[in-house]
XYZ file of N, CA and C in Angstrom:
369
model
N 69.938 96.600 173.856
C 71.265 96.924 174.329
C 71.535 96.238 175.666
N 70.547 96.224 176.541
C 70.728 95.600 177.853
C 71.019 94.109 177.688
N 70.319 93.445 176.773
C 70.571 92.020 176.527
C 71.994 91.797 176.018
N 72.468 92.655 175.132
C 73.841 92.555 174.632
C 74.828 92.696 175.789
N 74.567 93.658 176.639
C 75.456 93.894 177.775
C 75.470 92.677 178.699
N 74.306 92.119 178.970
C 74.237 90.939 179.840
C 74.952 89.748 179.209
N 74.808 89.576 177.887
C 75.457 88.469 177.197
C 76.973 88.585 177.194
N 77.479 89.809 177.263
C 78.928 90.048 177.217
C 79.450 90.598 178.542
N 78.813 90.209 179.607
C 79.144 90.738 180.929
C 80.589 90.481 181.328
N 81.125 89.315 180.987
C 82.495 89.009 181.410
C 83.504 89.945 180.746
N 83.278 90.283 179.502
C 84.173 91.202 178.797
C 84.014 92.608 179.357
N 82.776 93.018 179.541
C 82.516 94.370 180.020
C 82.991 94.586 181.454
N 83.013 93.523 182.251
C 83.450 93.672 183.642
C 84.914 94.076 183.731
N 85.708 93.745 182.723
C 87.112 94.150 182.723
C 87.278 95.653 182.472
N 86.240 96.284 181.946
C 86.303 97.717 181.643
C 86.124 98.579 182.882
N 85.424 98.053 183.904
C 85.241 98.786 185.150
C 84.716 100.189 184.960
N 85.433 101.172 185.493
C 85.011 102.568 185.497
C 84.921 103.154 184.091
N 85.574 102.532 183.114
C 85.545 103.051 181.753
C 84.238 102.727 181.029
N 83.531 101.677 181.449
C 82.304 101.300 180.761
C 81.232 102.394 180.833
N 80.931 102.951 182.020
C 79.926 104.029 182.052
C 80.333 105.228 181.194
N 81.614 105.556 181.212
C 82.107 106.677 180.400
C 81.900 106.416 178.917
N 82.331 105.247 178.453
C 82.243 104.927 177.027
C 80.792 104.884 176.569
N 79.924 104.260 177.358
C 78.511 104.181 176.984
C 77.900 105.577 176.899
N 78.166 106.435 177.884
C 77.633 107.800 177.863
C 78.183 108.590 176.678
N 79.472 108.418 176.386
C 80.079 109.139 175.258
C 79.490 108.680 173.926
N 79.238 107.390 173.791
C 78.630 106.875 172.559
C 77.228 107.445 172.385
N 76.441 107.404 173.446
C 75.078 107.928 173.368
C 75.072 109.426 173.080
N 75.958 110.172 173.729
C 76.037 111.621 173.496
C 76.428 111.907 172.055
N 77.412 111.194 171.558
C 77.864 111.424 170.188
C 76.795 111.049 169.172
N 76.034 110.006 169.461
C 75.029 109.524 168.518
C 73.824 110.454 168.420
N 73.356 110.979 169.555
C 72.118 111.736 169.506
C 72.228 113.173 169.997
N 73.335 113.563 170.589
C 73.612 114.965 170.876
C 73.199 115.508 172.229
N 72.293 114.868 172.934
C 71.803 115.422 174.200
C 72.562 114.847 175.386
N 73.156 115.734 176.169
C 73.841 115.297 177.389
C 72.849 114.727 178.388
N 71.689 115.349 178.499
C 70.684 114.897 179.459
C 70.198 113.493 179.136
N 69.897 113.243 177.884
C 69.447 111.914 177.476
C 70.570 110.902 177.680
N 71.785 111.292 177.372
C 72.927 110.408 177.571
C 73.099 110.052 179.045
N 73.001 111.046 179.914
C 73.136 110.821 181.358
C 72.076 109.863 181.882
N 70.827 110.156 181.581
C 69.745 109.365 182.149
C 69.695 107.957 181.562
N 69.940 107.832 180.275
C 69.927 106.509 179.642
C 71.069 105.652 180.169
N 72.258 106.224 180.234
C 73.417 105.479 180.727
C 73.216 105.076 182.188
N 72.701 105.979 182.995
C 72.458 105.656 184.411
C 71.476 104.497 184.533
N 70.441 104.501 183.722
C 69.456 103.423 183.764
C 70.019 102.082 183.336
N 70.932 102.113 182.393
C 71.553 100.869 181.918
C 72.606 100.379 182.901
N 73.409 101.289 183.412
C 74.558 100.922 184.245
C 74.172 100.566 185.679
N 73.138 101.183 186.216
C 72.779 100.968 187.630
C 72.688 99.491 188.010
N 71.964 98.649 187.263
C 71.898 97.237 187.668
C 73.194 96.467 187.408
N 74.105 97.068 186.644
C 75.357 96.395 186.298
C 76.513 96.775 187.220
N 76.291 97.694 188.148
C 77.382 98.172 189.008
C 78.111 97.045 189.737
N 77.418 96.066 190.329
C 78.158 94.982 190.996
C 79.044 94.191 190.018
N 78.532 93.933 188.835
C 79.295 93.186 187.842
C 80.548 93.959 187.398
N 80.447 95.280 187.398
C 81.566 96.126 186.992
C 82.550 96.378 188.133
N 82.249 95.860 189.315
C 83.112 96.077 190.470
C 82.952 97.458 191.069
N 81.787 98.053 190.881
C 81.527 99.415 191.344
C 80.406 99.413 192.386
N 80.590 98.605 193.443
C 79.529 98.418 194.441
C 79.597 99.377 195.616
N 80.780 99.747 196.043
C 80.899 100.590 197.238
C 80.350 101.991 196.945
N 79.967 102.713 197.996
C 79.448 104.070 197.776
C 80.421 104.975 197.011
N 81.709 104.854 197.302
C 82.701 105.671 196.599
C 82.757 105.283 195.127
N 82.713 103.998 194.830
C 82.754 103.533 193.440
C 81.486 103.918 192.682
N 80.355 103.921 193.362
C 79.105 104.372 192.727
C 79.223 105.852 192.367
N 79.786 106.641 193.273
C 79.993 108.067 192.995
C 80.945 108.258 191.816
N 82.001 107.448 191.752
C 82.934 107.523 190.628
C 82.248 107.129 189.318
N 81.356 106.152 189.373
C 80.603 105.753 188.172
C 79.720 106.907 187.704
N 79.100 107.610 188.646
C 78.287 108.780 188.296
C 79.143 109.861 187.645
N 80.328 110.056 188.190
C 81.246 111.037 187.610
C 81.682 110.609 186.207
N 81.914 109.317 186.012
C 82.313 108.808 184.697
C 81.195 109.010 183.682
N 79.955 108.796 184.109
C 78.822 109.039 183.215
C 78.771 110.517 182.833
N 78.977 111.387 183.797
C 78.991 112.823 183.520
C 80.095 113.220 182.559
N 81.275 112.646 182.734
C 82.392 112.943 181.831
C 82.077 112.463 180.408
N 81.482 111.287 180.303
C 81.123 110.773 178.984
C 80.051 111.604 178.317
N 79.097 112.093 179.102
C 77.997 112.872 178.551
C 78.412 114.267 178.108
N 79.589 114.724 178.517
C 80.049 116.042 178.068
C 81.066 115.933 176.934
N 81.321 114.709 176.505
C 82.325 114.474 175.477
C 81.727 114.639 174.081
N 82.461 115.219 173.190
C 82.153 115.352 171.758
C 80.845 116.108 171.502
N 80.866 117.380 171.750
C 79.746 118.250 171.405
C 79.860 118.589 169.918
N 78.805 118.303 169.172
C 78.815 118.577 167.729
C 77.442 119.059 167.286
N 77.179 119.085 165.993
C 75.977 119.709 165.434
C 74.666 119.128 165.956
N 74.645 117.912 166.460
C 73.420 117.349 167.040
C 73.142 117.891 168.428
N 74.073 118.612 168.982
C 74.005 119.097 170.361
C 73.637 120.576 170.369
N 72.569 120.935 171.073
C 72.163 122.347 171.132
C 73.250 123.213 171.768
N 74.003 122.636 172.699
C 75.101 123.382 173.337
C 76.154 123.794 172.299
N 76.386 122.958 171.309
C 77.323 123.288 170.229
C 76.891 124.581 169.554
N 75.593 124.704 169.276
C 75.098 125.888 168.575
C 75.100 127.110 169.476
N 74.872 126.938 170.754
C 74.945 128.066 171.682
C 76.363 128.618 171.699
N 77.334 127.734 171.839
C 78.735 128.166 171.904
C 79.180 128.786 170.587
N 78.870 128.143 169.469
C 79.336 128.681 168.187
C 78.637 129.995 167.849
N 77.336 130.107 168.140
C 76.629 131.357 167.823
C 77.070 132.501 168.723
N 77.155 132.268 170.042
C 77.603 133.332 170.937
C 79.086 133.638 170.752
N 79.831 132.683 170.258
C 81.248 132.891 169.981
C 81.512 133.432 168.594
N 80.443 133.717 167.857
C 80.539 134.242 166.484
C 81.440 133.358 165.617
N 81.257 132.041 165.741
C 82.054 131.093 164.963
C 81.222 130.487 163.842
N 81.891 130.092 162.809
C 81.248 129.298 161.770
C 81.145 127.864 162.297
N 80.260 127.044 161.711
C 80.206 125.646 162.152
C 81.556 124.937 162.022
N 82.297 125.248 160.980
C 83.611 124.617 160.799
C 84.553 124.975 161.944
N 84.537 126.237 162.329
C 85.388 126.657 163.448
C 84.879 126.055 164.757
N 83.561 125.906 164.871
C 82.985 125.265 166.052
C 83.455 123.830 166.189
N 83.522 123.121 165.062
C 84.032 121.746 165.105
C 85.487 121.719 165.536
N 86.258 122.677 165.060
C 87.684 122.704 165.412
C 87.906 123.087 166.873
N 87.031 123.910 167.419
C 87.244 124.365 168.790
C 86.337 123.647 169.784
N 85.024 123.810 169.654
C 84.076 123.244 170.619
C 84.140 121.717 170.659
N 84.086 121.091 169.507
C 84.095 119.628 169.478
C 85.407 119.078 170.022
N 86.509 119.654 169.602
C 87.803 119.172 170.085
C 88.002 119.489 171.568
N 87.541 120.654 172.009
C 87.692 121.012 173.420
C 86.881 120.068 174.309
N 85.664 119.729 173.892
C 84.863 118.820 174.711
C 85.427 117.401 174.675
N 86.060 117.022 173.593
C 86.740 115.725 173.533
C 87.879 115.689 174.554
N 88.682 116.734 174.569
C 89.791 116.819 175.526
C 89.262 116.843 176.960
N 88.196 117.608 177.209
C 87.605 117.675 178.555
C 87.110 116.310 179.012
N 86.436 115.590 178.133
C 85.923 114.273 178.503
C 87.036 113.286 178.801
N 88.057 113.279 177.972
C 89.181 112.359 178.178
C 89.947 112.722 179.445
N 90.184 114.019 179.650
C 90.859 114.451 180.883
C 90.022 114.081 182.109
N 88.713 114.228 181.996
C 87.824 113.879 183.095
C 87.899 112.411 183.457
N 87.832 111.526 182.456
C 87.856 110.089 182.767
C 89.230 109.668 183.273
N 90.286 110.311 182.806
C 91.615 109.983 183.337
C 91.720 110.359 184.813
N 91.183 111.517 185.173
C 91.183 111.922 186.583
C 90.328 110.972 187.421
N 89.188 110.584 186.889
C 88.300 109.651 187.601
C 88.986 108.295 187.759
N 89.691 107.845 186.738
C 90.413 106.584 186.818
C 91.484 106.651 187.909
N 92.213 107.740 187.958
C 93.239 107.903 189.001
C 92.589 107.890 190.386
N 91.470 108.577 190.522
C 90.741 108.540 191.800
C 90.291 107.125 192.140
N 89.882 106.366 191.134
C 89.423 104.993 191.394
C 90.563 104.093 191.873
N 91.791 104.429 191.490
C 92.946 103.663 191.961
C 93.289 104.009 193.413
N 93.008 105.254 193.784
C 93.336 105.736 195.124
C 92.244 105.403 196.130
N 91.002 105.652 195.734
C 89.857 105.490 196.638
C 89.244 104.103 196.501
N 88.844 103.565 197.588
C 88.194 102.244 197.553
C 86.885 102.396 198.174
């Protein structure tokens, strides 16, 4: 994955603050763990921060926030948190998908939009 990212650096650099979010969201959706998504994305993105235009301390903090927003996006059956919420909420898995999965999707998107707005304001 790192080689792919390096080979397509010019395209990815246009994504800026959205790249850490998208990568974390993809990893979270694929394997279900927010922790694994956070740590893996941080390890991949850290050396790429200058290329993404995220070099200043404020931009690094925003990148960390974007990774966090991506890692909380799309909680589903691969995610233990999905089962905690659905079981304690006395929901069926189908209802969990309608509520928990959709709610975390909205939370993640709202989070990255707020982070994007902050990135426009803060330098």
